[in-house]
Amino acid sequence: MRKLTLLRHAKSSWSDRANADIDRPLTSRGRRGALKIGTYIEQNKIFPDLILCSPSRRTRETLAQIDPFLPDGTEVKVEPSIYSAGNGSGLISYLKSSAIEEVHVMIIGHNPTMQQMALDLAERTPDNGYHLIEKKYPTGALTQIRFDIDDWRDLGGRGQLVHFVTPKMLPGSTDEDEE
């Protein structure tokens, strides 16, 4: 059994146009949204063995917001290829070809990559939330997919969509909690 959790970075700021895209920080709304997702992670025991994080400031700040909700010692690797991963097929290949032994991997990245990976890897059933992922994958969205495989090299089919949640879906949220 393998689990993949995909987390799109929380809401980031475009206020300083002089900043390069990779250097955009989270907004206060983004920090609040990431904390809500962190609470959800803790309440649902979504504890990855390994986190692969884009090097962008907004993904690293999202990670910092959820970190207090994760077990101490969770392994984190900043993976540059996540920043420019395109439609996600490259990250799927990365999972399949890397020597990743961890059972539960979380990727903290960007759209369209996170949405496309979720659509490519999750089974579509009438009531599992797949249709919500098709419509929109807002900032702060989290998806978890479970695969009936023993090795990431065997990743090839679709897995069971276990979780799909956005900050707006969680208690205390307002309409402005995501884009």
PDB file of C-alpha atoms in Angstrom:
ATOM      1  CA  MET A   1       0.000   0.000   0.000  1.00  0.00           C
ATOM      2  CA  ARG A   2       1.336   3.424  -0.968  1.00  0.00           C
ATOM      3  CA  LYS A   3      -0.177   6.865  -0.277  1.00  0.00           C
ATOM      4  CA  LEU A   4       0.392  10.095  -2.171  1.00  0.00           C
ATOM      5  CA  THR A   5      -0.734  13.421  -0.747  1.00  0.00           C
ATOM      6  CA  LEU A   6      -0.738  16.439  -3.052  1.00  0.00           C
ATOM      7  CA  LEU A   7      -0.854  19.911  -1.519  1.00  0.00           C
ATOM      8  CA  ARG A   8      -1.051  23.065  -3.572  1.00  0.00           C
ATOM      9  CA  HIS A   9       0.642  26.007  -1.871  1.00  0.00           C
ATOM     10  CA  ALA A  10      -1.602  28.406   0.006  1.00  0.00           C
ATOM     11  CA  LYS A  11      -2.671  31.823  -1.331  1.00  0.00           C
ATOM     12  CA  SER A  12       0.341  33.901  -2.327  1.00  0.00           C
ATOM     13  CA  SER A  13       0.898  37.570  -2.927  1.00  0.00           C
ATOM     14  CA  TRP A  14       1.282  39.385  -6.221  1.00  0.00           C
ATOM     15  CA  SER A  15       1.637  42.763  -4.485  1.00  0.00           C
ATOM     16  CA  ASP A  16       5.353  43.217  -5.203  1.00  0.00           C
ATOM     17  CA  ARG A  17       5.725  42.837  -8.967  1.00  0.00           C
ATOM     18  CA  ALA A  18       9.494  43.291  -8.581  1.00  0.00           C
ATOM     19  CA  ASN A  19       9.685  39.873  -6.916  1.00  0.00           C
ATOM     20  CA  ALA A  20      10.451  36.937  -9.166  1.00  0.00           C
ATOM     21  CA  ASP A  21       7.649  34.352  -9.230  1.00  0.00           C
ATOM     22  CA  ILE A  22       9.709  31.919  -7.153  1.00  0.00           C
ATOM     23  CA  ASP A  23      10.036  34.561  -4.401  1.00  0.00           C
ATOM     24  CA  ARG A  24       6.334  35.343  -3.892  1.00  0.00           C
ATOM     25  CA  PRO A  25       5.311  35.006  -0.209  1.00  0.00           C
ATOM     26  CA  LEU A  26       2.031  33.833   1.288  1.00  0.00           C
ATOM     27  CA  THR A  27      -0.627  36.396   2.100  1.00  0.00           C
ATOM     28  CA  SER A  28      -2.168  36.514   5.577  1.00  0.00           C
ATOM     29  CA  ARG A  29      -5.158  34.716   4.049  1.00  0.00           C
ATOM     30  CA  GLY A  30      -2.770  32.062   2.744  1.00  0.00           C
ATOM     31  CA  ARG A  31      -1.204  31.582   6.160  1.00  0.00           C
ATOM     32  CA  ARG A  32      -4.667  31.153   7.719  1.00  0.00           C
ATOM     33  CA  GLY A  33      -5.673  28.686   5.002  1.00  0.00           C
ATOM     34  CA  ALA A  34      -2.502  26.648   5.458  1.00  0.00           C
ATOM     35  CA  LEU A  35      -3.117  26.480   9.217  1.00  0.00           C
ATOM     36  CA  LYS A  36      -6.627  25.121   8.540  1.00  0.00           C
ATOM     37  CA  ILE A  37      -5.131  22.470   6.265  1.00  0.00           C
ATOM     38  CA  GLY A  38      -2.545  21.678   8.956  1.00  0.00           C
ATOM     39  CA  THR A  39      -5.337  21.142  11.462  1.00  0.00           C
ATOM     40  CA  TYR A  40      -7.104  18.870   8.964  1.00  0.00           C
ATOM     41  CA  ILE A  41      -3.874  16.921   8.430  1.00  0.00           C
ATOM     42  CA  GLU A  42      -3.503  16.378  12.170  1.00  0.00           C
ATOM     43  CA  GLN A  43      -7.166  15.487  12.785  1.00  0.00           C
ATOM     44  CA  ASN A  44      -7.146  12.954   9.929  1.00  0.00           C
ATOM     45  CA  LYS A  45      -3.657  11.603  10.673  1.00  0.00           C
ATOM     46  CA  ILE A  46      -2.361  12.415   7.191  1.00  0.00           C
ATOM     47  CA  PHE A  47       1.251  12.014   8.238  1.00  0.00           C
ATOM     48  CA  PRO A  48       3.678  11.554   5.346  1.00  0.00           C
ATOM     49  CA  ASP A  49       6.948   9.701   5.714  1.00  0.00           C
ATOM     50  CA  LEU A  50       8.557  12.035   3.163  1.00  0.00           C
ATOM     51  CA  ILE A  51       7.657  15.531   1.967  1.00  0.00           C
ATOM     52  CA  LEU A  52       8.916  16.690  -1.418  1.00  0.00           C
ATOM     53  CA  CYS A  53       8.616  20.472  -1.562  1.00  0.00           C
ATOM     54  CA  SER A  54       9.091  22.935  -4.389  1.00  0.00           C
ATOM     55  CA  PRO A  55      11.859  25.471  -3.698  1.00  0.00           C
ATOM     56  CA  SER A  56       9.499  28.445  -4.102  1.00  0.00           C
ATOM     57  CA  ARG A  57       8.985  30.722  -1.141  1.00  0.00           C
ATOM     58  CA  ARG A  58       5.209  30.158  -1.088  1.00  0.00           C
ATOM     59  CA  THR A  59       5.537  26.343  -0.928  1.00  0.00           C
ATOM     60  CA  ARG A  60       8.199  26.524   1.776  1.00  0.00           C
ATOM     61  CA  GLU A  61       5.998  28.947   3.759  1.00  0.00           C
ATOM     62  CA  THR A  62       3.024  26.580   3.315  1.00  0.00           C
ATOM     63  CA  LEU A  63       5.209  23.785   4.673  1.00  0.00           C
ATOM     64  CA  ALA A  64       6.202  25.971   7.643  1.00  0.00           C
ATOM     65  CA  GLN A  65       2.508  26.560   8.441  1.00  0.00           C
ATOM     66  CA  ILE A  66       1.601  22.846   8.417  1.00  0.00           C
ATOM     67  CA  ASP A  67       4.824  21.678  10.099  1.00  0.00           C
ATOM     68  CA  PRO A  68       3.521  22.083  13.692  1.00  0.00           C
ATOM     69  CA  PHE A  69       0.766  19.586  12.843  1.00  0.00           C
ATOM     70  CA  LEU A  70       3.196  16.921  11.583  1.00  0.00           C
ATOM     71  CA  PRO A  71       5.101  14.413  13.694  1.00  0.00           C
ATOM     72  CA  ASP A  72       8.598  15.479  14.728  1.00  0.00           C
ATOM     73  CA  GLY A  73      11.274  14.252  12.376  1.00  0.00           C
ATOM     74  CA  THR A  74       9.178  14.112   9.190  1.00  0.00           C
ATOM     75  CA  GLU A  75      11.715  13.971   6.359  1.00  0.00           C
ATOM     76  CA  VAL A  76      11.616  16.943   3.970  1.00  0.00           C
ATOM     77  CA  LYS A  77      13.451  17.308   0.677  1.00  0.00           C
ATOM     78  CA  VAL A  78      13.350  20.455  -1.410  1.00  0.00           C
ATOM     79  CA  GLU A  79      13.010  19.173  -4.978  1.00  0.00           C
ATOM     80  CA  PRO A  80      13.725  21.806  -7.667  1.00  0.00           C
ATOM     81  CA  SER A  81      11.888  19.888 -10.404  1.00  0.00           C
ATOM     82  CA  ILE A  82       8.559  20.437  -8.628  1.00  0.00           C
ATOM     83  CA  TYR A  83       8.673  24.180  -9.335  1.00  0.00           C
ATOM     84  CA  SER A  84       8.464  23.725 -13.103  1.00  0.00           C
ATOM     85  CA  ALA A  85       6.780  20.332 -13.297  1.00  0.00           C
ATOM     86  CA  GLY A  86       4.223  21.264 -15.963  1.00  0.00           C
ATOM     87  CA  ASN A  87       1.309  18.861 -16.176  1.00  0.00           C
ATOM     88  CA  GLY A  88       2.642  16.468 -13.541  1.00  0.00           C
ATOM     89  CA  SER A  89       3.705  13.548 -15.732  1.00  0.00           C
ATOM     90  CA  GLY A  90       7.326  14.325 -14.873  1.00  0.00           C
ATOM     91  CA  LEU A  91       6.620  14.031 -11.155  1.00  0.00           C
ATOM     92  CA  ILE A  92       4.815  10.742 -11.702  1.00  0.00           C
ATOM     93  CA  SER A  93       7.908   9.503 -13.566  1.00  0.00           C
ATOM     94  CA  TYR A  94      10.073  10.830 -10.743  1.00  0.00           C
ATOM     95  CA  LEU A  95       8.100   8.790  -8.183  1.00  0.00           C
ATOM     96  CA  LYS A  96       8.353   5.690 -10.352  1.00  0.00           C
ATOM     97  CA  SER A  97      12.049   5.983 -11.118  1.00  0.00           C
ATOM     98  CA  SER A  98      13.429   7.284  -7.824  1.00  0.00           C
ATOM     99  CA  ALA A  99      14.622   5.050  -5.076  1.00  0.00           C
ATOM    100  CA  ILE A 100      11.852   6.317  -2.803  1.00  0.00           C
ATOM    101  CA  GLU A 101      11.137   3.686  -0.195  1.00  0.00           C
ATOM    102  CA  GLU A 102       8.764   5.720   1.957  1.00  0.00           C
ATOM    103  CA  VAL A 103       5.183   4.465   1.989  1.00  0.00           C
ATOM    104  CA  HIS A 104       3.489   7.873   2.245  1.00  0.00           C
ATOM    105  CA  VAL A 105       4.834  10.753   0.150  1.00  0.00           C
ATOM    106  CA  MET A 106       3.511  14.320   0.180  1.00  0.00           C
ATOM    107  CA  ILE A 107       4.285  16.741  -2.632  1.00  0.00           C
ATOM    108  CA  ILE A 108       3.869  20.460  -1.970  1.00  0.00           C
ATOM    109  CA  GLY A 109       3.706  22.206  -5.316  1.00  0.00           C
ATOM    110  CA  HIS A 110       1.873  24.349  -7.816  1.00  0.00           C
ATOM    111  CA  ASN A 111      -0.927  24.300 -10.332  1.00  0.00           C
ATOM    112  CA  PRO A 112      -1.542  23.057 -12.932  1.00  0.00           C
ATOM    113  CA  THR A 113       0.695  20.217 -11.725  1.00  0.00           C
ATOM    114  CA  MET A 114      -1.147  19.318  -8.515  1.00  0.00           C
ATOM    115  CA  GLN A 115      -4.583  19.320 -10.143  1.00  0.00           C
ATOM    116  CA  GLN A 116      -3.453  17.323 -13.162  1.00  0.00           C
ATOM    117  CA  MET A 117      -1.679  14.728 -11.024  1.00  0.00           C
ATOM    118  CA  ALA A 118      -4.822  14.314  -8.914  1.00  0.00           C
ATOM    119  CA  LEU A 119      -6.948  13.891 -12.050  1.00  0.00           C
ATOM    120  CA  ASP A 120      -4.480  11.457 -13.628  1.00  0.00           C
ATOM    121  CA  LEU A 121      -3.992   9.299 -10.533  1.00  0.00           C
ATOM    122  CA  ALA A 122      -7.340   9.203  -8.688  1.00  0.00           C
ATOM    123  CA  GLU A 123     -10.182   6.878  -9.573  1.00  0.00           C
ATOM    124  CA  ARG A 124     -13.357   8.621 -10.628  1.00  0.00           C
ATOM    125  CA  THR A 125     -16.433   7.487  -8.759  1.00  0.00           C
ATOM    126  CA  PRO A 126     -19.797   9.251  -8.479  1.00  0.00           C
ATOM    127  CA  ASP A 127     -19.330  10.264  -4.839  1.00  0.00           C
ATOM    128  CA  ASN A 128     -15.597  10.595  -4.133  1.00  0.00           C
ATOM    129  CA  GLY A 129     -15.032  14.272  -4.921  1.00  0.00           C
ATOM    130  CA  TYR A 130     -13.262  13.743  -8.245  1.00  0.00           C
ATOM    131  CA  HIS A 131     -15.748  16.117  -9.908  1.00  0.00           C
ATOM    132  CA  LEU A 132     -14.684  18.862  -7.475  1.00  0.00           C
ATOM    133  CA  ILE A 133     -11.040  18.433  -8.499  1.00  0.00           C
ATOM    134  CA  GLU A 134     -12.084  18.708 -12.153  1.00  0.00           C
ATOM    135  CA  LYS A 135     -13.817  22.036 -11.495  1.00  0.00           C
ATOM    136  CA  LYS A 136     -11.104  23.766  -9.514  1.00  0.00           C
ATOM    137  CA  TYR A 137      -7.975  23.029  -7.517  1.00  0.00           C
ATOM    138  CA  PRO A 138      -7.669  26.200  -5.440  1.00  0.00           C
ATOM    139  CA  THR A 139      -4.736  27.350  -3.372  1.00  0.00           C
ATOM    140  CA  GLY A 140      -4.338  25.239  -0.257  1.00  0.00           C
ATOM    141  CA  ALA A 141      -6.140  22.240  -1.795  1.00  0.00           C
ATOM    142  CA  LEU A 142      -5.090  18.841  -0.446  1.00  0.00           C
ATOM    143  CA  THR A 143      -5.687  15.481  -2.083  1.00  0.00           C
ATOM    144  CA  GLN A 144      -4.711  12.051  -0.825  1.00  0.00           C
ATOM    145  CA  ILE A 145      -4.712   8.988  -3.050  1.00  0.00           C
ATOM    146  CA  ARG A 146      -4.088   5.418  -1.882  1.00  0.00           C
ATOM    147  CA  PHE A 147      -2.587   2.852  -4.251  1.00  0.00           C
ATOM    148  CA  ASP A 148      -2.682  -0.920  -3.907  1.00  0.00           C
ATOM    149  CA  ILE A 149       1.019  -1.286  -4.740  1.00  0.00           C
ATOM    150  CA  ASP A 150       4.082  -2.186  -2.682  1.00  0.00           C
ATOM    151  CA  ASP A 151       6.631  -0.126  -4.606  1.00  0.00           C
ATOM    152  CA  TRP A 152       6.468   3.296  -6.266  1.00  0.00           C
ATOM    153  CA  ARG A 153       7.997   1.721  -9.387  1.00  0.00           C
ATOM    154  CA  ASP A 154       4.669  -0.112  -9.817  1.00  0.00           C
ATOM    155  CA  LEU A 155       2.684   3.134  -9.984  1.00  0.00           C
ATOM    156  CA  GLY A 156       0.717   2.871 -13.189  1.00  0.00           C
ATOM    157  CA  GLY A 157      -2.966   2.768 -12.498  1.00  0.00           C
ATOM    158  CA  ARG A 158      -5.385   4.892 -10.580  1.00  0.00           C
ATOM    159  CA  GLY A 159      -5.771   4.819  -6.834  1.00  0.00           C
ATOM    160  CA  GLN A 160      -8.538   5.428  -4.342  1.00  0.00           C
ATOM    161  CA  LEU A 161      -9.264   9.087  -3.647  1.00  0.00           C
ATOM    162  CA  VAL A 162      -9.253   9.210   0.137  1.00  0.00           C
ATOM    163  CA  HIS A 163      -9.246  12.966   0.844  1.00  0.00           C
ATOM    164  CA  PHE A 164      -9.965  16.123  -1.092  1.00  0.00           C
ATOM    165  CA  VAL A 165     -10.262  19.298   0.946  1.00  0.00           C
ATOM    166  CA  THR A 166      -9.700  23.014   0.515  1.00  0.00           C
ATOM    167  CA  PRO A 167      -9.415  25.735   3.172  1.00  0.00           C
ATOM    168  CA  LYS A 168     -12.877  26.993   2.194  1.00  0.00           C
ATOM    169  CA  MET A 169     -14.417  23.602   3.056  1.00  0.00           C
ATOM    170  CA  LEU A 170     -13.135  23.738   6.627  1.00  0.00           C
ATOM    171  CA  PRO A 171     -14.770  25.314   9.708  1.00  0.00           C
ATOM    172  CA  GLY A 172     -14.290  29.021  10.184  1.00  0.00           C
ATOM    173  CA  SER A 173     -13.687  29.674   6.499  1.00  0.00           C
ATOM    174  CA  THR A 174     -14.989  32.606   4.516  1.00  0.00           C
ATOM    175  CA  ASP A 175     -15.403  33.078   0.776  1.00  0.00           C
ATOM    176  CA  GLU A 176     -12.076  34.837   0.615  1.00  0.00           C
ATOM    177  CA  ASP A 177     -10.098  31.905   2.073  1.00  0.00           C
ATOM    178  CA  GLU A 178      -8.976  30.683  -1.349  1.00  0.00           C
ATOM    179  CA  GLU A 179      -8.766  31.812  -4.927  1.00  0.00           C
TER     180      GLU A 179
END
